[in-house]
Protein backbone atom coordinates (compact mmCIF):
# COMPACT_ATOMS: atom_id res chain seq x y z
CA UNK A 1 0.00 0.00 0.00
CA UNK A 2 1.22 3.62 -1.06
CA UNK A 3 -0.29 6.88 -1.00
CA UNK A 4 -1.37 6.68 -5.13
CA UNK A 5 -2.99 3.30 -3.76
CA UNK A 6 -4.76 4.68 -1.14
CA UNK A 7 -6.23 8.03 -2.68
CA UNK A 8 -7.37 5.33 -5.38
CA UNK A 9 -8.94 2.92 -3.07
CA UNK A 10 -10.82 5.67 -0.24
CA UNK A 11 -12.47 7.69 -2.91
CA UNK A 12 -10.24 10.41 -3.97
CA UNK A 13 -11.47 12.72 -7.27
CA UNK A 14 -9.57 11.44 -10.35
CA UNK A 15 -7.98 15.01 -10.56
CA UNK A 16 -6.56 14.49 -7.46
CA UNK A 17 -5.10 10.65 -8.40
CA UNK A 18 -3.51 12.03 -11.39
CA UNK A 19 -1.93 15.47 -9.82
CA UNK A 20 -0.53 12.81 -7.25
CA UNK A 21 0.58 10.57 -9.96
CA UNK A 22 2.47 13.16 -11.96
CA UNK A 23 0.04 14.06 -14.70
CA UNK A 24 -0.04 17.73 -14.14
CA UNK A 25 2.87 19.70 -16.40
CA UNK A 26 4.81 21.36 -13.55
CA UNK A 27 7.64 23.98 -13.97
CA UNK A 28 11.16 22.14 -14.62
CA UNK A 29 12.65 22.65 -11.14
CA UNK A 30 10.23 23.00 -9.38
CA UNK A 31 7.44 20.38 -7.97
CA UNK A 32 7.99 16.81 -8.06
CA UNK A 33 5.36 14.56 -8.40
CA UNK A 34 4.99 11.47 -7.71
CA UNK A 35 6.25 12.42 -4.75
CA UNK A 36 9.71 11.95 -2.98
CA UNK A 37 8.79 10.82 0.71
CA UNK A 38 12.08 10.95 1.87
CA UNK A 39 12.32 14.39 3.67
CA UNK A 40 9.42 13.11 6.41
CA UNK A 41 6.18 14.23 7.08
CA UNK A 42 3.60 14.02 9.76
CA UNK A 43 0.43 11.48 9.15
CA UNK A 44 -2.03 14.11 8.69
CA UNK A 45 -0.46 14.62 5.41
CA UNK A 46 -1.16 12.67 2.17
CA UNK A 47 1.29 14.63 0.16
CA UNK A 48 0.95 15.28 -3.68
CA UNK A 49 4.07 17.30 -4.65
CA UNK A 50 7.26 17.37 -3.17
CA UNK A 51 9.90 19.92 -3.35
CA UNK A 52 14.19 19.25 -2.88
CA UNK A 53 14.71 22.78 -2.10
CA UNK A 54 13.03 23.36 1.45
CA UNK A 55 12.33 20.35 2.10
CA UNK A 56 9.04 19.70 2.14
CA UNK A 57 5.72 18.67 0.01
CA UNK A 58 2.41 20.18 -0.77
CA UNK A 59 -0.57 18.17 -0.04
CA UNK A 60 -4.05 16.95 1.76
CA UNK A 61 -4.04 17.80 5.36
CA UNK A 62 -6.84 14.70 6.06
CA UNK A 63 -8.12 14.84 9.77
CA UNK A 64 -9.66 11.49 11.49
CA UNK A 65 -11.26 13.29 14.62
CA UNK A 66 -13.59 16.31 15.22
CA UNK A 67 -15.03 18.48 12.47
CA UNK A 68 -11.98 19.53 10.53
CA UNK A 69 -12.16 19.49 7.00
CA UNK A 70 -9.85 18.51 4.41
CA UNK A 71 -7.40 21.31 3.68
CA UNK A 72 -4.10 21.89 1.63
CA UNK A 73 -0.94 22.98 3.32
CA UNK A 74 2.51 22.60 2.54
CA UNK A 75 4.80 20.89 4.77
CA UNK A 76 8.45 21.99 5.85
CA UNK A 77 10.27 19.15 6.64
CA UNK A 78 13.65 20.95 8.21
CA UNK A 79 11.24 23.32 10.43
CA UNK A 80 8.66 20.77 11.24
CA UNK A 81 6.35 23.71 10.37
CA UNK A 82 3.16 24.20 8.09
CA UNK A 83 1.13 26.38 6.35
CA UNK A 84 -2.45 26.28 5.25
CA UNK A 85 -2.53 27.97 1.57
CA UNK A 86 -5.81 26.72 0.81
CA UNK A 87 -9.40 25.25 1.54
CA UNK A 88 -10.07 23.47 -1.55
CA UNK A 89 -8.96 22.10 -4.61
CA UNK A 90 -9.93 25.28 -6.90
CA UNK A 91 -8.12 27.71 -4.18
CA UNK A 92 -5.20 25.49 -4.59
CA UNK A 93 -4.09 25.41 -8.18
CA UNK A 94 -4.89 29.26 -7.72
CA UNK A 95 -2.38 29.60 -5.61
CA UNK A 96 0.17 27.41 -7.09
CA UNK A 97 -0.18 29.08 -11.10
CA UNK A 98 0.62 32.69 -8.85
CA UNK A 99 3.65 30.77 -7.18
CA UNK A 100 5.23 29.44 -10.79
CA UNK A 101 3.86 32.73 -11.57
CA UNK A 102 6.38 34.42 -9.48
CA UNK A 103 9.10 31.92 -9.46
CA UNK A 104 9.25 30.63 -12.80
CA UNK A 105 11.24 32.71 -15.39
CA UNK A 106 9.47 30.95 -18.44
CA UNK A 107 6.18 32.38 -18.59
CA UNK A 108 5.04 29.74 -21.21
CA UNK A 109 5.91 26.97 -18.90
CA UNK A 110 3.73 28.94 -16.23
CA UNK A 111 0.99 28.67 -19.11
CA UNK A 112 1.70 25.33 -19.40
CA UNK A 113 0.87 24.39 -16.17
CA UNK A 114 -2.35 26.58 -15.45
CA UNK A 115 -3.87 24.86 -18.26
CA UNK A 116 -2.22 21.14 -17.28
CA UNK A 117 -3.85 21.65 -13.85
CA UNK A 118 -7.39 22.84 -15.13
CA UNK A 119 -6.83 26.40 -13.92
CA UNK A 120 -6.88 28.98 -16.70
CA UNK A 121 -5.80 29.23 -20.03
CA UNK A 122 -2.42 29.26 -21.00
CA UNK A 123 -2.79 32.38 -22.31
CA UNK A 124 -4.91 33.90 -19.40
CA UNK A 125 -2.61 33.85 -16.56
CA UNK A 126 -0.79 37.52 -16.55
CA UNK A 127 -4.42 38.97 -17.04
CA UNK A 128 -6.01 37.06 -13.93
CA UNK A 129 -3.50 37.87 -11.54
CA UNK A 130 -2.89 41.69 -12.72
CA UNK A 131 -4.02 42.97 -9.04
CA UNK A 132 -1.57 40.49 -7.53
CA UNK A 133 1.31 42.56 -6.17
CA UNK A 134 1.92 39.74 -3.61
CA UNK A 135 0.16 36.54 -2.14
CA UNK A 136 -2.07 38.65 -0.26
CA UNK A 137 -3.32 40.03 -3.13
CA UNK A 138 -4.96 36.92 -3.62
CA UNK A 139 -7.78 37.39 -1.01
CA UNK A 140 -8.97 39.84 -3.69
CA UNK A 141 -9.95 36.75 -6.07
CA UNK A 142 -13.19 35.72 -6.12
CA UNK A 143 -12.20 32.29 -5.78
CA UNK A 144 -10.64 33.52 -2.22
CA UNK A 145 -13.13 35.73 -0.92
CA UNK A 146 -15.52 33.30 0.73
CA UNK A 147 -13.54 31.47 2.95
CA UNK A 148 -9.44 32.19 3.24
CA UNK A 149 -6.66 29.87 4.05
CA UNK A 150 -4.62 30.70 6.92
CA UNK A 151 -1.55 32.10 5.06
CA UNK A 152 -4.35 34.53 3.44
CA UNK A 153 -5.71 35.83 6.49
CA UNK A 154 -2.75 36.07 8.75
CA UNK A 155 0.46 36.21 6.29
CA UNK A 156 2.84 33.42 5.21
CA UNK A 157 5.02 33.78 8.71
CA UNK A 158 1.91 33.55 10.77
CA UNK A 159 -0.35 31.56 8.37
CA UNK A 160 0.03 27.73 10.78
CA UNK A 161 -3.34 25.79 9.92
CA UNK A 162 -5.95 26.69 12.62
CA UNK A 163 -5.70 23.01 13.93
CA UNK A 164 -1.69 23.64 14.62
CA UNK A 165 -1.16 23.46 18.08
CA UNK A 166 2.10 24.47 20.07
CA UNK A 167 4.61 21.59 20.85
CA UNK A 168 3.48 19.31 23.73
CA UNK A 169 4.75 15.82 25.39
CA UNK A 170 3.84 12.44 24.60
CA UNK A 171 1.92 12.27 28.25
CA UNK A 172 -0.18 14.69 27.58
CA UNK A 173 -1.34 13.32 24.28
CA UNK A 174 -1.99 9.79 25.92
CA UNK A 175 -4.01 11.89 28.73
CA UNK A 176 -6.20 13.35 25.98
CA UNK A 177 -6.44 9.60 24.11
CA UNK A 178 -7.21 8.40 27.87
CA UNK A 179 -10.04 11.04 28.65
CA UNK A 180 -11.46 10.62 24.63
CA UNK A 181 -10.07 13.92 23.26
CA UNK A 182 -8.87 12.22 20.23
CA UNK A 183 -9.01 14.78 18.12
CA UNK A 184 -6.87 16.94 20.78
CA UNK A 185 -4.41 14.40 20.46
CA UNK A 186 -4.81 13.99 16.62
CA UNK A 187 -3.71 17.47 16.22
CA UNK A 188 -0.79 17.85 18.51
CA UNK A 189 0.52 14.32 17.44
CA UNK A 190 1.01 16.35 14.03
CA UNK A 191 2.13 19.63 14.81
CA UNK A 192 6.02 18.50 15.29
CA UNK A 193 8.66 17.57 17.92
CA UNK A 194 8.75 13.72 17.97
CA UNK A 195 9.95 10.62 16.07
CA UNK A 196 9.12 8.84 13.74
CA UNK A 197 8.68 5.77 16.12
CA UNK A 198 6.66 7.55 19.22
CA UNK A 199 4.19 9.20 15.90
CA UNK A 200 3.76 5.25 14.95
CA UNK A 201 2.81 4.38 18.36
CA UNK A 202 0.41 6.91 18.99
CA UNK A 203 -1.22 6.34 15.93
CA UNK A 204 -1.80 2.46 16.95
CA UNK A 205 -3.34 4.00 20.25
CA UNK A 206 -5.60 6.37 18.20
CA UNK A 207 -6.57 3.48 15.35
CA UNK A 208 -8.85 1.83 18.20
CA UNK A 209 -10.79 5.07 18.51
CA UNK A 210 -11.43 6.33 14.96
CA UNK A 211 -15.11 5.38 13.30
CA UNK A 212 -13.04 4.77 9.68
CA UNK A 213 -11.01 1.91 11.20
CA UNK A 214 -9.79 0.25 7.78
CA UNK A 215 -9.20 3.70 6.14
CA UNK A 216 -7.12 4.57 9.07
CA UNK A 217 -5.13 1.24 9.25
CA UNK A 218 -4.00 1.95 5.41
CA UNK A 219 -3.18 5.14 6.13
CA UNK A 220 -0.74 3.95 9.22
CA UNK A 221 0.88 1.38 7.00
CA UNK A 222 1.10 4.27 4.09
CA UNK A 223 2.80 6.84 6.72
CA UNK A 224 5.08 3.81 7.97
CA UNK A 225 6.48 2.96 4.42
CA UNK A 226 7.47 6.70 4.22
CA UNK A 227 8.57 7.28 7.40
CA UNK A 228 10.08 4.71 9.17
C-alpha cells in the first residue's frame, strides 16, 4: 500500500489521483510529483508534490477526529512547520499558477501548467493575476473571498493551519487519548517535535478510537512505508 494506492482505493477525485501521480505539467525545477517521501512528514499529510529545495511537500491535510475538513498545506520538513494555503482544490491550483507565476522565469511553462492543472488558459494567466502585487493580493480573487486559508488571512510567517497546536509531550497526548479527546491528540501528534517511532505508536493507540477503522489502518501502514 502507497499513498497513489490509497487516494485510489478511499475515494479520492480522479484530478486528485492524477496530480498525485504526476500528470499535471509542472515547472522544470520545481514540484515533483509522484512524490519523494524521503524528507518526512507528519500522518495528517497525504502529500501530492514534493519539493528538494526546502524540504518539504504540498498536499491533503486529512483529519480522522472532530469536524476539521480537508485542507491543503505545505509541509516543511527541516522546520517541522506548516502552512495552510488553501481550503479546496480550486483555491489550490490558484495559488500554485501565482507561485510558478512568481518563481518561474518561463512564462510559457507557467501557461503550461495553469492549463495542465485545469486552472486557466495558457494564455490567461498575466491577465487574472494583474491585481496580484503579492500573495495577499490573492484574497482579492473571487475564488478567495468566501472562505481564506490561513496564510491569506494572517500572512505566510503567521499563516500555521488553525488546527496547529504548540509543541506538547507524549503524556499529555496519551491523557487526551485516555479522557477521549482524540481529536486533541490527533492534532498535537502532528504539529512536530517527535519521532518517527513515538508518531507510529500513537497512531496504533488512536486506530482503536477512529469510526473509519480500515481507512485509518492503510493510512498507518502508508505513513510507515514513508517514514520509518
Amino acid at each position: 500500500m502507497n499513498y497513489l494506492d490509497f487516494l485510489s482505493k478511499h475515494g479520492f477525485s480522479k484530478e486528485i489521483q492524477n496530480i498525485a501521480k504526476g500528470g499535471v505539467a509542472v515547472a522544470e525545477f520545481t514540484f515533483k510529483a509522484p512524490a519523494d517521501l524521503s524528507f518526512g512528514f507528519p500522518p495528517v499529510l497525504i502529500p501530492l508534490w514534493s519539493e528538494g529545495s526546502w524540504p518539504g511537500y504540498i498536499g491533503i491535510a486529512r483529519h480522522w477526529f472532530g469536524d476539521q475538513p480537508d485542507t491543503f498545506i505545505e509541509y516543511f520538513s527541516g522546520e517541522t512547520s506548516a502552512i495552510e494555503i488553501a481550503k479546496n482544490l480550486s483555491q489550490l491550483k490558484a495559488w500554485l499558477v501565482f507561485d510558478s507565476l512568481c518563481n518561474v522565469p518561463d512564462l510559457d511553462e507557467v501557461g503550461q501548467f495553469a492549463e495542465s492543472i485545469g486552472f486557466c488558459g495558457s494564455n490567461e494567466v498575466e491577465a487574472i493575476f494583474e491585481e496580484c502585487e503579492d500573495v495577499s493580493g490573492l484574497a482579492n480573487l473571487d475564488i478567495f473571498k468566501e472562505n481564506l486559508p490561513s496564510v491569506l488571512k494572517n500572512g505566510e510567517k503567521l499563516g500555521k493551519p488553525e488546527w496547529w497546536l504548540p509543541p506538547s509531550g507524549l503524556n499529555e497526548i496519551r491523557n487526551h487519548i485516555n479522557c477521549g479527546r482524540f481529536d486533541l491528540a490527533w492534532c498535537q501528534l502532528n504539529s512536530g517535535g517527535f519521532e518517527a517511532s513515538e508518531i507510529a505508536d500513537i497512531l496504533n493507540l488512536l486506530s482503536n478510537h477512529v469510526e473509519r477503522k480500515a481507512e485509518f489502518r492503510d493510512l498507518i501502514i502508508c505513513w510507515g512505508n514513508a517514514n520509518l
